[in-house]
Amino acid sequence: MARQIKRFLHSELKHVSKWTYALIPVIYACMVVLQLNSFPMWFCSLRENSFLGFFPDPTLLLSAEDVLLFGNAELFRGLLFNVAPLAHALFFPFIAACIVPRFVSSGFVEEPWGLSEARGGKRACVTVARTVLSSFALLGAFILSSVVLYCLNCAIVLDAQQCFNLNMFCCRLLLASAVCLAYVVSCVIVVSYFGSGFGPIGMLLLVNVVTLYIQVGANSMLPLPASMLMWICGVTPLEDGQCTSILIDCLINVASVFAICFTVDRLRSRFL
């Protein structure tokens, strides 16, 4: 299996445009600039017991009403400093849905490598190879830009030294990376089964947008990437049970996407 994955990696890499690898760092460089010169909040959900969303500004101050609602302005500020570098996770699903098709040379049905059972080809190996290529570029850029923003915040917000909590930042970054990785795998599966046309990509983007707006009025975390990212990048403290739930939901999401795509593909091949 490892040999097959390696062979598919070489095969897929030949079809990836080198401009794609150059484009991703440029996109995230723009994200860093945007985050350093942006409004205090991009997208947030203020509930009775939660303050979720994407806050790019670590110096954001609460109003008197918000302080009463949240309960502790200093706790808010300390949490905000450590989640602000992750605010650009808001854009990750949109970037991934547009970039992943560039790492998928063709669909499973076309089988350009001769993926027949007689030759020992396995769709799982192809999916792993495509995920490795996509994740290396997308997640690498996401993690690097998050670390850069954290370091810049440490240098710029000198009066927040008491708020620095590297463990909290690393924990949230790990959780966000897990959610983003699951989303990349889902995109790879969808594009591999149904191609990179407007339909599959548009559906991925639509689900992400709808989830964001549903989460604004929801009292609990939804088992969908956009909702989980709002909790991870929000200033509401995460409990151990929620962290475990996020990781489990990531696995369930990937399995659900695969099951749906596999079932639809079988029905399509049977009736068409």
mmCIF file of C-alpha atoms in Angstrom:
data_model
loop_
_atom_site.group_PDB
_atom_site.id
_atom_site.type_symbol
_atom_site.label_atom_id
_atom_site.label_comp_id
_atom_site.label_asym_id
_atom_site.label_seq_id
_atom_site.Cartn_x
_atom_site.Cartn_y
_atom_site.Cartn_z
ATOM 1 C CA MET A 1 0.000 0.000 0.000
ATOM 2 C CA ALA A 2 2.824 2.408 0.844
ATOM 3 C CA ARG A 3 4.387 1.729 -2.565
ATOM 4 C CA GLN A 4 1.085 2.486 -4.301
ATOM 5 C CA ILE A 5 0.677 5.726 -2.387
ATOM 6 C CA LYS A 6 4.204 6.763 -3.353
ATOM 7 C CA ARG A 7 3.520 5.958 -7.010
ATOM 8 C CA PHE A 8 0.286 7.958 -6.962
ATOM 9 C CA LEU A 9 2.052 10.858 -5.249
ATOM 10 C CA HIS A 10 4.528 11.069 -8.125
ATOM 11 C CA SER A 11 1.717 10.725 -10.655
ATOM 12 C CA GLU A 12 -0.451 13.425 -9.088
ATOM 13 C CA LEU A 13 2.473 15.773 -8.509
ATOM 14 C CA LYS A 14 3.118 15.879 -12.256
ATOM 15 C CA HIS A 15 -0.368 17.274 -12.822
ATOM 16 C CA VAL A 16 -0.118 20.004 -10.172
ATOM 17 C CA SER A 17 0.751 23.385 -11.583
ATOM 18 C CA LYS A 18 3.757 24.970 -9.916
ATOM 19 C CA TRP A 19 1.777 28.208 -9.938
ATOM 20 C CA THR A 20 -0.576 26.600 -7.434
ATOM 21 C CA TYR A 21 2.222 26.260 -4.892
ATOM 22 C CA ALA A 22 3.220 29.865 -5.547
ATOM 23 C CA LEU A 23 -0.368 31.113 -5.289
ATOM 24 C CA ILE A 24 -1.067 29.704 -1.816
ATOM 25 C CA PRO A 25 1.726 31.639 -0.004
ATOM 26 C CA VAL A 26 0.610 34.798 -1.814
ATOM 27 C CA ILE A 27 -2.980 34.270 -0.635
ATOM 28 C CA TYR A 28 -1.914 33.794 2.973
ATOM 29 C CA ALA A 29 0.468 36.729 2.821
ATOM 30 C CA CYS A 30 -2.560 38.812 1.837
ATOM 31 C CA MET A 31 -4.479 37.245 4.751
ATOM 32 C CA VAL A 32 -1.739 38.340 7.161
ATOM 33 C CA VAL A 33 -1.819 41.909 5.814
ATOM 34 C CA LEU A 34 -5.622 41.953 5.928
ATOM 35 C CA GLN A 35 -5.668 40.689 9.495
ATOM 36 C CA LEU A 36 -3.173 43.296 10.643
ATOM 37 C CA ASN A 37 -5.192 46.086 8.968
ATOM 38 C CA SER A 38 -8.783 45.040 9.524
ATOM 39 C CA PHE A 39 -11.951 45.659 11.438
ATOM 40 C CA PRO A 40 -11.973 44.303 15.018
ATOM 41 C CA MET A 41 -14.429 41.528 14.114
ATOM 42 C CA TRP A 42 -15.031 39.751 10.819
ATOM 43 C CA PHE A 43 -17.842 37.434 11.843
ATOM 44 C CA CYS A 44 -19.119 36.688 15.344
ATOM 45 C CA SER A 45 -21.985 35.221 17.289
ATOM 46 C CA LEU A 46 -22.798 36.747 20.670
ATOM 47 C CA ARG A 47 -24.946 34.433 22.777
ATOM 48 C CA GLU A 48 -25.937 34.373 26.424
ATOM 49 C CA ASN A 49 -23.165 31.955 27.363
ATOM 50 C CA SER A 50 -20.777 32.179 24.430
ATOM 51 C CA PHE A 51 -18.887 34.735 22.352
ATOM 52 C CA LEU A 52 -17.908 32.923 19.157
ATOM 53 C CA GLY A 53 -16.402 34.071 15.918
ATOM 54 C CA PHE A 54 -13.344 35.343 14.133
ATOM 55 C CA PHE A 55 -11.637 38.277 15.877
ATOM 56 C CA PRO A 56 -8.534 39.464 13.977
ATOM 57 C CA ASP A 57 -7.741 42.286 16.398
ATOM 58 C CA PRO A 58 -6.142 41.160 19.708
ATOM 59 C CA THR A 59 -6.630 44.654 21.182
ATOM 60 C CA LEU A 60 -10.418 44.611 20.778
ATOM 61 C CA LEU A 61 -12.152 46.141 23.827
ATOM 62 C CA LEU A 62 -15.567 45.162 25.156
ATOM 63 C CA SER A 63 -18.361 47.627 25.703
ATOM 64 C CA ALA A 64 -19.858 47.928 29.185
ATOM 65 C CA GLU A 65 -22.823 45.769 28.124
ATOM 66 C CA ASP A 66 -20.539 43.124 26.671
ATOM 67 C CA VAL A 67 -18.442 43.033 29.838
ATOM 68 C CA LEU A 68 -21.567 42.354 31.890
ATOM 69 C CA LEU A 69 -22.595 39.634 29.450
ATOM 70 C CA PHE A 70 -19.226 37.953 29.223
ATOM 71 C CA GLY A 71 -18.474 38.409 32.901
ATOM 72 C CA ASN A 72 -14.734 39.145 32.880
ATOM 73 C CA ALA A 73 -13.058 41.650 30.585
ATOM 74 C CA GLU A 74 -9.529 40.497 31.466
ATOM 75 C CA LEU A 75 -10.390 36.874 30.725
ATOM 76 C CA PHE A 76 -11.872 37.990 27.414
ATOM 77 C CA ARG A 77 -8.756 39.942 26.547
ATOM 78 C CA GLY A 78 -6.449 37.081 27.462
ATOM 79 C CA LEU A 79 -8.428 34.601 25.377
ATOM 80 C CA LEU A 80 -8.752 37.056 22.510
ATOM 81 C CA PHE A 81 -5.013 37.543 22.221
ATOM 82 C CA ASN A 82 -4.483 33.801 21.769
ATOM 83 C CA VAL A 83 -7.296 33.197 19.265
ATOM 84 C CA ALA A 84 -6.849 36.343 17.142
ATOM 85 C CA PRO A 85 -3.965 34.792 15.110
ATOM 86 C CA LEU A 86 -6.416 32.052 14.034
ATOM 87 C CA ALA A 87 -9.099 34.425 12.754
ATOM 88 C CA HIS A 88 -8.135 33.816 9.140
ATOM 89 C CA ALA A 89 -9.561 30.295 9.556
ATOM 90 C CA LEU A 90 -12.766 32.031 8.436
ATOM 91 C CA PHE A 91 -11.380 31.989 4.889
ATOM 92 C CA PHE A 92 -9.805 28.527 4.922
ATOM 93 C CA PRO A 93 -12.850 26.552 3.685
ATOM 94 C CA PHE A 94 -13.299 28.965 0.788
ATOM 95 C CA ILE A 95 -9.614 28.814 -0.133
ATOM 96 C CA ALA A 96 -9.528 25.018 0.178
ATOM 97 C CA ALA A 97 -12.627 24.506 -1.979
ATOM 98 C CA CYS A 98 -11.014 26.557 -4.750
ATOM 99 C CA ILE A 99 -7.449 25.204 -4.438
ATOM 100 C CA VAL A 100 -8.029 21.458 -3.844
ATOM 101 C CA PRO A 101 -9.280 20.878 -7.430
ATOM 102 C CA ARG A 102 -5.846 22.018 -8.629
ATOM 103 C CA PHE A 103 -4.356 19.019 -6.794
ATOM 104 C CA VAL A 104 -6.803 16.504 -8.279
ATOM 105 C CA SER A 105 -5.827 15.552 -11.816
ATOM 106 C CA SER A 106 -9.052 13.679 -12.633
ATOM 107 C CA GLY A 107 -11.947 11.770 -11.148
ATOM 108 C CA PHE A 108 -11.973 8.197 -9.931
ATOM 109 C CA VAL A 109 -14.067 7.130 -12.897
ATOM 110 C CA GLU A 110 -11.515 8.271 -15.471
ATOM 111 C CA GLU A 111 -8.750 6.184 -13.883
ATOM 112 C CA PRO A 112 -5.762 7.708 -15.713
ATOM 113 C CA TRP A 113 -3.314 5.462 -13.857
ATOM 114 C CA GLY A 114 -5.184 2.278 -14.718
ATOM 115 C CA LEU A 115 -6.849 1.966 -11.346
ATOM 116 C CA SER A 116 -8.373 -1.421 -11.999
ATOM 117 C CA GLU A 117 -8.526 -4.202 -9.484
ATOM 118 C CA ALA A 118 -6.458 -6.318 -11.869
ATOM 119 C CA ARG A 119 -3.585 -3.852 -11.531
ATOM 120 C CA GLY A 120 -4.108 -3.484 -7.803
ATOM 121 C CA GLY A 121 -5.210 0.135 -7.823
ATOM 122 C CA LYS A 122 -7.095 1.363 -4.757
ATOM 123 C CA ARG A 123 -9.123 4.519 -4.408
ATOM 124 C CA ALA A 124 -8.015 4.816 -0.802
ATOM 125 C CA CYS A 125 -4.378 5.121 -1.917
ATOM 126 C CA VAL A 126 -5.285 7.805 -4.444
ATOM 127 C CA THR A 127 -7.251 9.726 -1.811
ATOM 128 C CA VAL A 128 -4.327 9.573 0.616
ATOM 129 C CA ALA A 129 -1.897 10.780 -2.054
ATOM 130 C CA ARG A 130 -4.128 13.684 -3.056
ATOM 131 C CA THR A 131 -4.759 14.599 0.577
ATOM 132 C CA VAL A 132 -1.029 14.639 1.315
ATOM 133 C CA LEU A 133 -0.355 17.008 -1.597
ATOM 134 C CA SER A 134 -3.254 19.318 -0.752
ATOM 135 C CA SER A 135 -2.665 19.327 2.996
ATOM 136 C CA PHE A 136 1.067 19.952 2.687
ATOM 137 C CA ALA A 137 0.383 23.186 0.827
ATOM 138 C CA LEU A 138 -2.850 24.412 2.423
ATOM 139 C CA LEU A 139 -2.285 23.392 6.044
ATOM 140 C CA GLY A 140 1.380 24.330 5.865
ATOM 141 C CA ALA A 141 0.448 27.855 4.799
ATOM 142 C CA PHE A 142 -2.332 28.053 7.406
ATOM 143 C CA ILE A 143 -0.097 26.970 10.291
ATOM 144 C CA LEU A 144 2.811 29.154 9.180
ATOM 145 C CA SER A 145 0.640 32.254 8.814
ATOM 146 C CA SER A 146 -0.944 31.610 12.235
ATOM 147 C CA VAL A 147 2.464 31.387 13.890
ATOM 148 C CA VAL A 148 3.642 34.526 12.089
ATOM 149 C CA LEU A 149 0.574 36.446 13.246
ATOM 150 C CA TYR A 150 1.046 35.229 16.816
ATOM 151 C CA CYS A 151 4.665 36.417 16.814
ATOM 152 C CA LEU A 152 3.672 39.761 15.284
ATOM 153 C CA ASN A 153 0.996 40.214 17.947
ATOM 154 C CA CYS A 154 3.557 39.479 20.646
ATOM 155 C CA ALA A 155 5.783 42.184 19.189
ATOM 156 C CA ILE A 156 3.049 44.745 18.572
ATOM 157 C CA VAL A 157 0.801 44.364 21.630
ATOM 158 C CA LEU A 158 3.470 44.995 24.232
ATOM 159 C CA ASP A 159 0.985 45.739 27.015
ATOM 160 C CA ALA A 160 -0.544 42.279 26.748
ATOM 161 C CA GLN A 161 2.504 40.379 27.972
ATOM 162 C CA GLN A 162 0.497 38.953 30.863
ATOM 163 C CA CYS A 163 -1.985 37.519 28.384
ATOM 164 C CA PHE A 164 0.504 35.402 26.462
ATOM 165 C CA ASN A 165 -0.354 31.736 26.753
ATOM 166 C CA LEU A 166 1.555 29.629 24.265
ATOM 167 C CA ASN A 167 -0.121 26.411 25.395
ATOM 168 C CA MET A 168 -3.586 27.791 24.697
ATOM 169 C CA PHE A 169 -2.551 29.055 21.277
ATOM 170 C CA CYS A 170 -0.954 25.722 20.334
ATOM 171 C CA CYS A 171 -4.010 23.801 21.524
ATOM 172 C CA ARG A 172 -6.390 25.963 19.484
ATOM 173 C CA LEU A 173 -4.068 25.824 16.476
ATOM 174 C CA LEU A 174 -3.967 22.021 16.696
ATOM 175 C CA LEU A 175 -7.766 21.813 16.859
ATOM 176 C CA ALA A 176 -8.195 24.265 13.974
ATOM 177 C CA SER A 177 -5.664 22.305 11.913
ATOM 178 C CA ALA A 178 -7.568 19.073 12.572
ATOM 179 C CA VAL A 179 -10.819 20.664 11.379
ATOM 180 C CA CYS A 180 -9.112 22.139 8.313
ATOM 181 C CA LEU A 181 -7.494 18.789 7.504
ATOM 182 C CA ALA A 182 -10.878 17.066 7.691
ATOM 183 C CA TYR A 183 -12.287 19.707 5.356
ATOM 184 C CA VAL A 184 -9.441 19.191 2.892
ATOM 185 C CA VAL A 185 -10.065 15.426 2.902
ATOM 186 C CA SER A 186 -13.778 16.056 2.290
ATOM 187 C CA CYS A 187 -12.957 18.359 -0.634
ATOM 188 C CA VAL A 188 -10.602 15.763 -2.110
ATOM 189 C CA ILE A 189 -13.295 13.072 -1.893
ATOM 190 C CA VAL A 190 -16.003 15.277 -3.417
ATOM 191 C CA VAL A 191 -13.807 16.482 -6.288
ATOM 192 C CA SER A 192 -12.498 12.966 -6.956
ATOM 193 C CA TYR A 193 -16.023 11.598 -7.287
ATOM 194 C CA PHE A 194 -17.825 14.478 -8.985
ATOM 195 C CA GLY A 195 -15.138 16.624 -10.594
ATOM 196 C CA SER A 196 -14.194 20.261 -10.112
ATOM 197 C CA GLY A 197 -17.225 21.803 -11.776
ATOM 198 C CA PHE A 198 -19.383 24.571 -10.354
ATOM 199 C CA GLY A 199 -21.855 22.096 -8.816
ATOM 200 C CA PRO A 200 -19.552 20.248 -6.367
ATOM 201 C CA ILE A 201 -17.473 23.312 -5.481
ATOM 202 C CA GLY A 202 -20.564 25.507 -5.166
ATOM 203 C CA MET A 203 -22.175 22.982 -2.820
ATOM 204 C CA LEU A 204 -19.096 22.933 -0.578
ATOM 205 C CA LEU A 205 -19.070 26.724 -0.392
ATOM 206 C CA LEU A 206 -22.833 26.944 0.163
ATOM 207 C CA VAL A 207 -22.743 24.491 3.079
ATOM 208 C CA ASN A 208 -19.961 26.529 4.686
ATOM 209 C CA VAL A 209 -21.846 29.838 4.359
ATOM 210 C CA VAL A 210 -25.143 28.382 5.592
ATOM 211 C CA THR A 211 -23.396 26.792 8.588
ATOM 212 C CA LEU A 212 -21.877 30.134 9.584
ATOM 213 C CA TYR A 213 -25.231 31.865 9.647
ATOM 214 C CA ILE A 214 -26.982 28.990 11.426
ATOM 215 C CA GLN A 215 -24.266 29.048 14.107
ATOM 216 C CA VAL A 216 -25.024 32.721 14.780
ATOM 217 C CA GLY A 217 -28.333 31.675 16.302
ATOM 218 C CA ALA A 218 -27.330 28.274 17.678
ATOM 219 C CA ASN A 219 -26.701 27.673 21.374
ATOM 220 C CA SER A 220 -24.390 24.701 20.825
ATOM 221 C CA MET A 221 -21.597 23.627 18.519
ATOM 222 C CA LEU A 222 -22.771 22.092 15.252
ATOM 223 C CA PRO A 223 -20.854 19.045 13.944
ATOM 224 C CA LEU A 224 -19.743 20.951 10.831
ATOM 225 C CA PRO A 225 -16.338 22.529 10.022
ATOM 226 C CA ALA A 226 -17.485 26.165 9.930
ATOM 227 C CA SER A 227 -19.252 25.858 13.282
ATOM 228 C CA MET A 228 -16.314 24.119 14.944
ATOM 229 C CA LEU A 229 -13.934 26.792 13.661
ATOM 230 C CA MET A 230 -16.170 29.509 15.148
ATOM 231 C CA TRP A 231 -15.861 27.840 18.559
ATOM 232 C CA ILE A 232 -12.118 27.264 18.229
ATOM 233 C CA CYS A 233 -11.441 30.840 17.079
ATOM 234 C CA GLY A 234 -13.915 32.358 19.528
ATOM 235 C CA VAL A 235 -13.152 33.574 23.021
ATOM 236 C CA THR A 236 -15.426 31.123 24.838
ATOM 237 C CA PRO A 237 -13.253 28.735 26.896
ATOM 238 C CA LEU A 238 -13.230 25.205 25.493
ATOM 239 C CA GLU A 239 -13.830 22.287 27.803
ATOM 240 C CA ASP A 240 -11.988 18.985 27.455
ATOM 241 C CA GLY A 241 -15.198 17.318 26.325
ATOM 242 C CA GLN A 242 -15.615 19.862 23.524
ATOM 243 C CA CYS A 243 -12.056 19.305 22.307
ATOM 244 C CA THR A 244 -12.675 15.564 22.144
ATOM 245 C CA SER A 245 -16.017 16.166 20.433
ATOM 246 C CA ILE A 246 -14.321 18.305 17.773
ATOM 247 C CA LEU A 247 -11.842 15.554 16.907
ATOM 248 C CA ILE A 248 -14.593 12.919 16.794
ATOM 249 C CA ASP A 249 -16.803 15.146 14.639
ATOM 250 C CA CYS A 250 -13.909 15.591 12.189
ATOM 251 C CA LEU A 251 -13.734 11.831 11.682
ATOM 252 C CA ILE A 252 -17.520 11.569 11.394
ATOM 253 C CA ASN A 253 -17.603 14.375 8.815
ATOM 254 C CA VAL A 254 -15.046 12.664 6.592
ATOM 255 C CA ALA A 255 -16.811 9.312 6.909
ATOM 256 C CA SER A 256 -20.187 10.928 6.140
ATOM 257 C CA VAL A 257 -18.875 12.728 3.058
ATOM 258 C CA PHE A 258 -17.315 9.511 1.785
ATOM 259 C CA ALA A 259 -20.515 7.520 2.418
ATOM 260 C CA ILE A 260 -22.675 10.114 0.641
ATOM 261 C CA CYS A 261 -20.326 10.397 -2.353
ATOM 262 C CA PHE A 262 -19.925 6.623 -2.640
ATOM 263 C CA THR A 263 -23.690 6.042 -2.478
ATOM 264 C CA VAL A 264 -24.534 8.781 -4.993
ATOM 265 C CA ASP A 265 -21.810 7.529 -7.340
ATOM 266 C CA ARG A 266 -23.156 3.966 -7.211
ATOM 267 C CA LEU A 267 -26.716 5.152 -7.828
ATOM 268 C CA ARG A 268 -25.537 7.342 -10.683
ATOM 269 C CA SER A 269 -23.645 4.480 -12.335
ATOM 270 C CA ARG A 270 -26.643 2.167 -11.911
ATOM 271 C CA PHE A 271 -29.342 4.398 -13.341
ATOM 272 C CA LEU A 272 -27.350 6.341 -15.949
#
